[in-house]
Short mmCIF file of C-alpha atoms in Angstrom, two decimals:
data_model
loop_
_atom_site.label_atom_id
_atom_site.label_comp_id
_atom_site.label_asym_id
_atom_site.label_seq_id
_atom_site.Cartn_x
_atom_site.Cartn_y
_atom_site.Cartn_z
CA UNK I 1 14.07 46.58 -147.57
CA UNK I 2 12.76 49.67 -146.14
CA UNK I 3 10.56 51.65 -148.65
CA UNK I 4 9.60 55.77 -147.59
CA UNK I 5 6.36 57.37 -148.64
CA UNK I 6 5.58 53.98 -149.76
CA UNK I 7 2.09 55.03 -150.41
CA UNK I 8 3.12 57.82 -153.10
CA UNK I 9 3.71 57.12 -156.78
CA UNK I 10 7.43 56.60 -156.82
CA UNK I 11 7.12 54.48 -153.82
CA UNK I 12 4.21 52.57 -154.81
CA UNK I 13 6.13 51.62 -158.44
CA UNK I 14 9.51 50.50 -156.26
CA UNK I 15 7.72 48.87 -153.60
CA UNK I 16 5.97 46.81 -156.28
CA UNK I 17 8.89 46.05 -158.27
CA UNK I 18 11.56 45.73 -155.62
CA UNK I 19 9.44 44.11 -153.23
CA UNK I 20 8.66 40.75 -155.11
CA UNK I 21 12.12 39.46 -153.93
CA UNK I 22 12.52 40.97 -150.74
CA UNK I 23 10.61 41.73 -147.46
CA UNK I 24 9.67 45.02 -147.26
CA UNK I 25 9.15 47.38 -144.06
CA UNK I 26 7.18 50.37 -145.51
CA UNK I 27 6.26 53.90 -144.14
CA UNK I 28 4.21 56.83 -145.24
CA UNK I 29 2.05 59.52 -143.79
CA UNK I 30 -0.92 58.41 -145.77
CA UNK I 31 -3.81 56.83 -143.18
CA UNK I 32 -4.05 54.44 -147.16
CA UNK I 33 -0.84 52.89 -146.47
CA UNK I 34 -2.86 50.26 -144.23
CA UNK I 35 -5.06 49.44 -147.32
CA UNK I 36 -2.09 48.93 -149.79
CA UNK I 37 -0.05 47.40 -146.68
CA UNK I 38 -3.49 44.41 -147.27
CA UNK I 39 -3.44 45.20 -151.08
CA UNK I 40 0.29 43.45 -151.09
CA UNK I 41 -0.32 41.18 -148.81
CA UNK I 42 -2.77 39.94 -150.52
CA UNK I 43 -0.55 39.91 -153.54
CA UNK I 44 1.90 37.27 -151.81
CA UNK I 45 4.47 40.47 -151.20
CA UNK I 46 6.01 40.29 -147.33
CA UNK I 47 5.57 43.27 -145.63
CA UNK I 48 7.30 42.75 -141.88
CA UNK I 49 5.73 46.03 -140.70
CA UNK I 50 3.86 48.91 -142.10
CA UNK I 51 4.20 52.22 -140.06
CA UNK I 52 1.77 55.18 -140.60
CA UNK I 53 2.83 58.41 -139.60
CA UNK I 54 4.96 61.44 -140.44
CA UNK I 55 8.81 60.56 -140.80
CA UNK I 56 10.67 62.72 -138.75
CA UNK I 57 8.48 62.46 -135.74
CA UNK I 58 9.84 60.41 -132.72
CA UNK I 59 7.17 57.47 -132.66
CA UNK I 60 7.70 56.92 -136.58
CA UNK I 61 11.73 56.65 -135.70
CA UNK I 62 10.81 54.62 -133.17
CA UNK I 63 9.19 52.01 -134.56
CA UNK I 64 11.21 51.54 -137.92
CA UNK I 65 14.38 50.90 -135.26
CA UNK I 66 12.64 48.38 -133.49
CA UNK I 67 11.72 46.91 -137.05
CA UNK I 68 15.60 46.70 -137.68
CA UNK I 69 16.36 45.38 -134.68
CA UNK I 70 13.79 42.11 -135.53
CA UNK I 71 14.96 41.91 -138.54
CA UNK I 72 18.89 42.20 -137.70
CA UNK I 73 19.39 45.59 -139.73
CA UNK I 74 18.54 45.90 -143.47
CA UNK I 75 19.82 45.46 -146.80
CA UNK I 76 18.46 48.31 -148.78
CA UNK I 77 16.24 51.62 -148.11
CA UNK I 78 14.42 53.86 -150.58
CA UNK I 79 13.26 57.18 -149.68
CA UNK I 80 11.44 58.08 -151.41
CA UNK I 81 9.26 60.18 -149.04
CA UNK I 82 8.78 64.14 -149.47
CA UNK I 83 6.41 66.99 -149.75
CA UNK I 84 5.83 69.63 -152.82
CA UNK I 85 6.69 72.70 -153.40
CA UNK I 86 3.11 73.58 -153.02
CA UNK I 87 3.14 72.89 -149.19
CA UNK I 88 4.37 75.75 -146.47
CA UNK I 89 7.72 76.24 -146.83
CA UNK I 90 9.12 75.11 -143.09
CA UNK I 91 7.28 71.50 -143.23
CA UNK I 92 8.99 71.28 -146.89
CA UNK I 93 12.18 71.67 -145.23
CA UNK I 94 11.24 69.93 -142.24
CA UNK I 95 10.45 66.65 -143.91
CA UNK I 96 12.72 67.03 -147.13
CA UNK I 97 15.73 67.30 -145.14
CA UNK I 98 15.96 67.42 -141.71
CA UNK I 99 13.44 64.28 -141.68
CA UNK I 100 16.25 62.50 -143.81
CA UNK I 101 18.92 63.58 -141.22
CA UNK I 102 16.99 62.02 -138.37
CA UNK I 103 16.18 58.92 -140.50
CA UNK I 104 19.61 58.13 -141.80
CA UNK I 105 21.11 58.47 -137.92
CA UNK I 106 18.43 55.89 -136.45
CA UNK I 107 19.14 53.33 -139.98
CA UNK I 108 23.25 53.74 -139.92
CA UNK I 109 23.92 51.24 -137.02
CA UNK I 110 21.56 48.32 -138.91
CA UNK I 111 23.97 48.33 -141.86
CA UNK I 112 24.73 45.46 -142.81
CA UNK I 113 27.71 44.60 -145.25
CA UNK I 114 26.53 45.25 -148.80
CA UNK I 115 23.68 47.53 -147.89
CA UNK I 116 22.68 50.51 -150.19
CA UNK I 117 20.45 53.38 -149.92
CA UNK I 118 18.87 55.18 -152.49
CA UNK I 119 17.57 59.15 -151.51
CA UNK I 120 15.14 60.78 -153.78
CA UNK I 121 16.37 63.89 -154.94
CA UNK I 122 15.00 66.25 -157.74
CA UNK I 123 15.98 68.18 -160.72
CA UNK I 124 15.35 71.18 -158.37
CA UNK I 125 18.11 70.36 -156.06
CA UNK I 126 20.38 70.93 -158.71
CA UNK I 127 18.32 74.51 -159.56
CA UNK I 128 19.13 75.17 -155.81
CA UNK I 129 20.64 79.02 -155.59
CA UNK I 130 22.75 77.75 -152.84
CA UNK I 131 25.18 80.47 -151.38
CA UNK I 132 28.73 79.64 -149.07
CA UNK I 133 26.77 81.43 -146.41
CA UNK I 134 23.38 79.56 -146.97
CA UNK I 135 25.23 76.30 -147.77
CA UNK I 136 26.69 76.88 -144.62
CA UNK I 137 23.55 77.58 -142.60
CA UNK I 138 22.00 74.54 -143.78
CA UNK I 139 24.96 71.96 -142.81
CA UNK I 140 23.44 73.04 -139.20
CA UNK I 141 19.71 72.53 -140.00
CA UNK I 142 19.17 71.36 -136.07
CA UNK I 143 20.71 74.27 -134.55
CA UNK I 144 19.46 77.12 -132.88
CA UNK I 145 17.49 79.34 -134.74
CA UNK I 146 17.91 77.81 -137.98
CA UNK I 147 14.37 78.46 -139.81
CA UNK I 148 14.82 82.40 -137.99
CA UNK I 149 18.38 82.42 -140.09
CA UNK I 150 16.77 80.52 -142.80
CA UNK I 151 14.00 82.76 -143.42
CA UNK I 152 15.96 85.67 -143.92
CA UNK I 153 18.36 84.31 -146.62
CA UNK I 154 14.75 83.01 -148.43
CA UNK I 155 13.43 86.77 -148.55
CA UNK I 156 17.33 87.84 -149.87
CA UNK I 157 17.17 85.56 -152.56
CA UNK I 158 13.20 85.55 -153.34
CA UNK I 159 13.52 90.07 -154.09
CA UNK I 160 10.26 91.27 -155.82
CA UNK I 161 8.75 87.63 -155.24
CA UNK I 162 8.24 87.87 -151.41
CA UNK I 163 7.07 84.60 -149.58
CA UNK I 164 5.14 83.48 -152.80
CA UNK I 165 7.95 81.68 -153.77
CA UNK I 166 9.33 80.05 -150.65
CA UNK I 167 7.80 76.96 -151.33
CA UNK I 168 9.63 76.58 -154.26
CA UNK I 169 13.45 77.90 -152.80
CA UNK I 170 12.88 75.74 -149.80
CA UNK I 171 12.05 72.44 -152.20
CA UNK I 172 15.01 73.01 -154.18
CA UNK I 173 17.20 73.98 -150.97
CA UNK I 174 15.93 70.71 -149.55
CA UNK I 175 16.85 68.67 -152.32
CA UNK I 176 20.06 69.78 -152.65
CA UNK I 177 20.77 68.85 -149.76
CA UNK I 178 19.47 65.19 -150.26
CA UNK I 179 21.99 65.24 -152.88
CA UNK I 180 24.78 66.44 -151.22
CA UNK I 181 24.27 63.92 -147.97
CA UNK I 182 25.01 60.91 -150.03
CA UNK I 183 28.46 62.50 -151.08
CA UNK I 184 28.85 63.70 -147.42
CA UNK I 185 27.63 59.98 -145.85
CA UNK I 186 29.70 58.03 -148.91
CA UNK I 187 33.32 57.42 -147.20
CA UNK I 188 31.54 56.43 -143.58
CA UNK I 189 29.14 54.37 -145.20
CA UNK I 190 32.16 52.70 -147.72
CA UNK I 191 33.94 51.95 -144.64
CA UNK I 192 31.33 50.06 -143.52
CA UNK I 193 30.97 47.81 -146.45
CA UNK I 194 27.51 49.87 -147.65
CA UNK I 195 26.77 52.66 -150.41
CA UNK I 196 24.10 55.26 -150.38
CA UNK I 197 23.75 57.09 -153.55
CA UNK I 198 20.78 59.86 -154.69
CA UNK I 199 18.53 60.39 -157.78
CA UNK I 200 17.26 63.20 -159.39
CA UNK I 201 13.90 62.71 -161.24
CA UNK I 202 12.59 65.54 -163.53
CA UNK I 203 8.91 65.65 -164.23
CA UNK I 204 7.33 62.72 -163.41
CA UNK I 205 3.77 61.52 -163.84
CA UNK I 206 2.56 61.37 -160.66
CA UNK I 207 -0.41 62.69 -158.53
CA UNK I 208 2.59 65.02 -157.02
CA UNK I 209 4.15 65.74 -160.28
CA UNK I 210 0.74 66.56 -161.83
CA UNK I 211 -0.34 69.19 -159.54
CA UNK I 212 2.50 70.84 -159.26
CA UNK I 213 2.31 71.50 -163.37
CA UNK I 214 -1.27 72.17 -162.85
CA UNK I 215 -0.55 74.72 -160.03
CA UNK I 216 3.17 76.32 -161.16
CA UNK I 217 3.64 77.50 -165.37
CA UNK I 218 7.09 76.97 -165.32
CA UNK I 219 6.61 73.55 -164.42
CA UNK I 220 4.49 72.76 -166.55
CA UNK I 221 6.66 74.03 -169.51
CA UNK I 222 9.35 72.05 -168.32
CA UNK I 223 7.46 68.19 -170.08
CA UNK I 224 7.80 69.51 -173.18
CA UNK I 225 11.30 71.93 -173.02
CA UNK I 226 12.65 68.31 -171.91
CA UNK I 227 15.02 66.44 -174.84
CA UNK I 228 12.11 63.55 -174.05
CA UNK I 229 9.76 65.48 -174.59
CA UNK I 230 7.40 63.58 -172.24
CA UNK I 231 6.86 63.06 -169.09
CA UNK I 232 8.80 60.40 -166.99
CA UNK I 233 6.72 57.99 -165.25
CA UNK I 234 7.30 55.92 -161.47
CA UNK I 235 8.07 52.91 -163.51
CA UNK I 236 11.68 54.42 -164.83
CA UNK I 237 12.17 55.60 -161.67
CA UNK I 238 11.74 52.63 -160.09
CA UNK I 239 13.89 50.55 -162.50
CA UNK I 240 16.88 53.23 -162.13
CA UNK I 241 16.73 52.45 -158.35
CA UNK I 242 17.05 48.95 -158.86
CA UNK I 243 19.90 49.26 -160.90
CA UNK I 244 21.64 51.25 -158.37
CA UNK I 245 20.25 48.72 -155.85
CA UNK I 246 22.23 45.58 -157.24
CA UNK I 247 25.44 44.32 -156.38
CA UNK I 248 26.29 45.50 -160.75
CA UNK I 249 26.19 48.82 -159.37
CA UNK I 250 28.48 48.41 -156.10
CA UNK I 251 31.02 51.03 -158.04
CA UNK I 252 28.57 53.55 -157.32
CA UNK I 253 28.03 55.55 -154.49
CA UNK I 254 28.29 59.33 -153.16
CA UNK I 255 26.69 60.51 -156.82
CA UNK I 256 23.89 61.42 -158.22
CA UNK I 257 21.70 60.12 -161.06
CA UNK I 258 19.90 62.96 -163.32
CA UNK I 259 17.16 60.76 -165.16
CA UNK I 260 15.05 63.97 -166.19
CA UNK I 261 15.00 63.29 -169.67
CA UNK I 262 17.79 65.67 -169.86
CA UNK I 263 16.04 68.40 -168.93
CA UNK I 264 18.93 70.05 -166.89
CA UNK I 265 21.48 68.91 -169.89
CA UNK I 266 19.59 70.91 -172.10
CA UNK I 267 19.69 74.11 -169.58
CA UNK I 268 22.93 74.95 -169.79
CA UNK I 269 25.41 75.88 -166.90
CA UNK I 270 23.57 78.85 -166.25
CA UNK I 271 20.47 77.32 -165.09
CA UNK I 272 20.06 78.00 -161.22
CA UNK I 273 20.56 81.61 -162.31
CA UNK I 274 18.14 81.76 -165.05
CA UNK I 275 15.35 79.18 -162.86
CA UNK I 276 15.93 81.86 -160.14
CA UNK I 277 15.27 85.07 -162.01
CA UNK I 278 11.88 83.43 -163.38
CA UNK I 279 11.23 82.34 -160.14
CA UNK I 280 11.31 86.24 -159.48
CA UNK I 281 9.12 87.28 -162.05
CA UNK I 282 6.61 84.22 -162.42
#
């Protein structure tokens, strides 16, 4: 099992869970990965290989191939690996999305027959105030001039806001896309015997998920406008992606699962135009 931003709180909570009956090849940017790499370890969990480093670069690639090739391809994957809203909006989109791109291209010859994938997605991806022309634009993400083309629809659909709120459009923008990959990826990977699906988590309490209330209002109104009324923690998460892990769920693939304590139910269809306009005015 491969495990993404294995270091983070969704990833720590599915590498614990998930990894107690399978080995586990882990990443994350995190130099702390090596200390709950020997935290596991300890533990009696396998972990083949732990790789440090930032997803989409080459070396990172690299080395999670060659893990695949010792280990004869893999089973399952979990990415769970991603950046805030609160970082610069580029690197958001940069390791969001096209990171994902590059990863799923180097992992799609190691399928094996009954492999699944799971891609962390977000509430916000389905927020996303995505455009034919922008959905268009970001179908290409690696060609020419894309972030040039890129910027310009963010400052059309930011107005008033400016570049305060890029951050935010380029998490959602990212996210959708997530989602959309597994419907776009479903019929090549069916044909191949494997499924890769997405989930959507809402507010979850996590170091990621705290400072982004902390930092952002409308975030932080979001716990209790939820049907929950709480926040979510990594343990649900993690339990969801086992479900859609198992061979019980091998009906499933291509979708998405919302588990946002029905935040986005509770909306209404209007939401990505009402999220947008008090993105505008926050």
């Amino acid at each position: 099992m491969i495990i993404t931003g294995a270091n983070g709180g969704m990833g720590r909570a599915c590498t614990r869970l998930l990894g107690a009956t399978m080995d586990l090849i882990l990443t994350d940017a995190a130099p702390a990965l090596s200390d709950f790499t020997q935290e596991l370890r300890t533990e009696g969990y396998t972990v083949t290989n732990s790789i440090c480093g930032n997803l989409g670069t080459a070396d990172v690639l690299a080395a999670v191939e060659e893990s695949l090739v010792d280990n004869a391809g893999f089973d399952a994957l979990i990415h769970t690996c991603g950046l805030p809203p609160s970082a610069p909006w580029r690197q958001v989109m940069e390791v969001n999305y096209i990171a994902t791109l590059r990863l799923l291209a180097r992992l799609e010859p190691f399928m094996r027959h009954g492999s699944a994938a799971v891609l962390v997605g977000s509430v916000a991806g389905h927020l996303a105030p995505v455009t034919p022309t922008l959905e268009a634009l970001l179908a290409e993400p690696l060609g020419d001039n894309f972030f040039e083309a890129l910027e310009e629809q963010l400052h059309d659909l930011a107005g008033p806001a400016g570049t305060k709120i890029f951050g935010l459009l380029s998490y959602s923008l990212s996210k959708h896309r997530v989602i959309r990959l597994c419907a776009e990826r479903a019929q090549d990977w069916g044909s191949r015997g494997a499924r890769i699906v997405s989930i959507s988590p809402g507010m979850i309490y996590t170091p990621m998920g705290r400072h982004e209330a902390d930092s952002d209002p409308l975030a932080g109104r979001l716990v209790t406008a939820t049907p929950a009324g709480r926040w979510g923690t990594s343990m649900e998460i993690a339990h969801a992606v086992r479900f859609l892990l198992d061979p019980v769920a091998s009906f499933i693939t291509g979708s998405d699962l919302l588990v946002d304590g029905g935040g986005l139910a509770s909306a209404g269809t209007n939401a990505p135009a009402v999220w947008l306009e008090n993105l505008r005015h926050s």
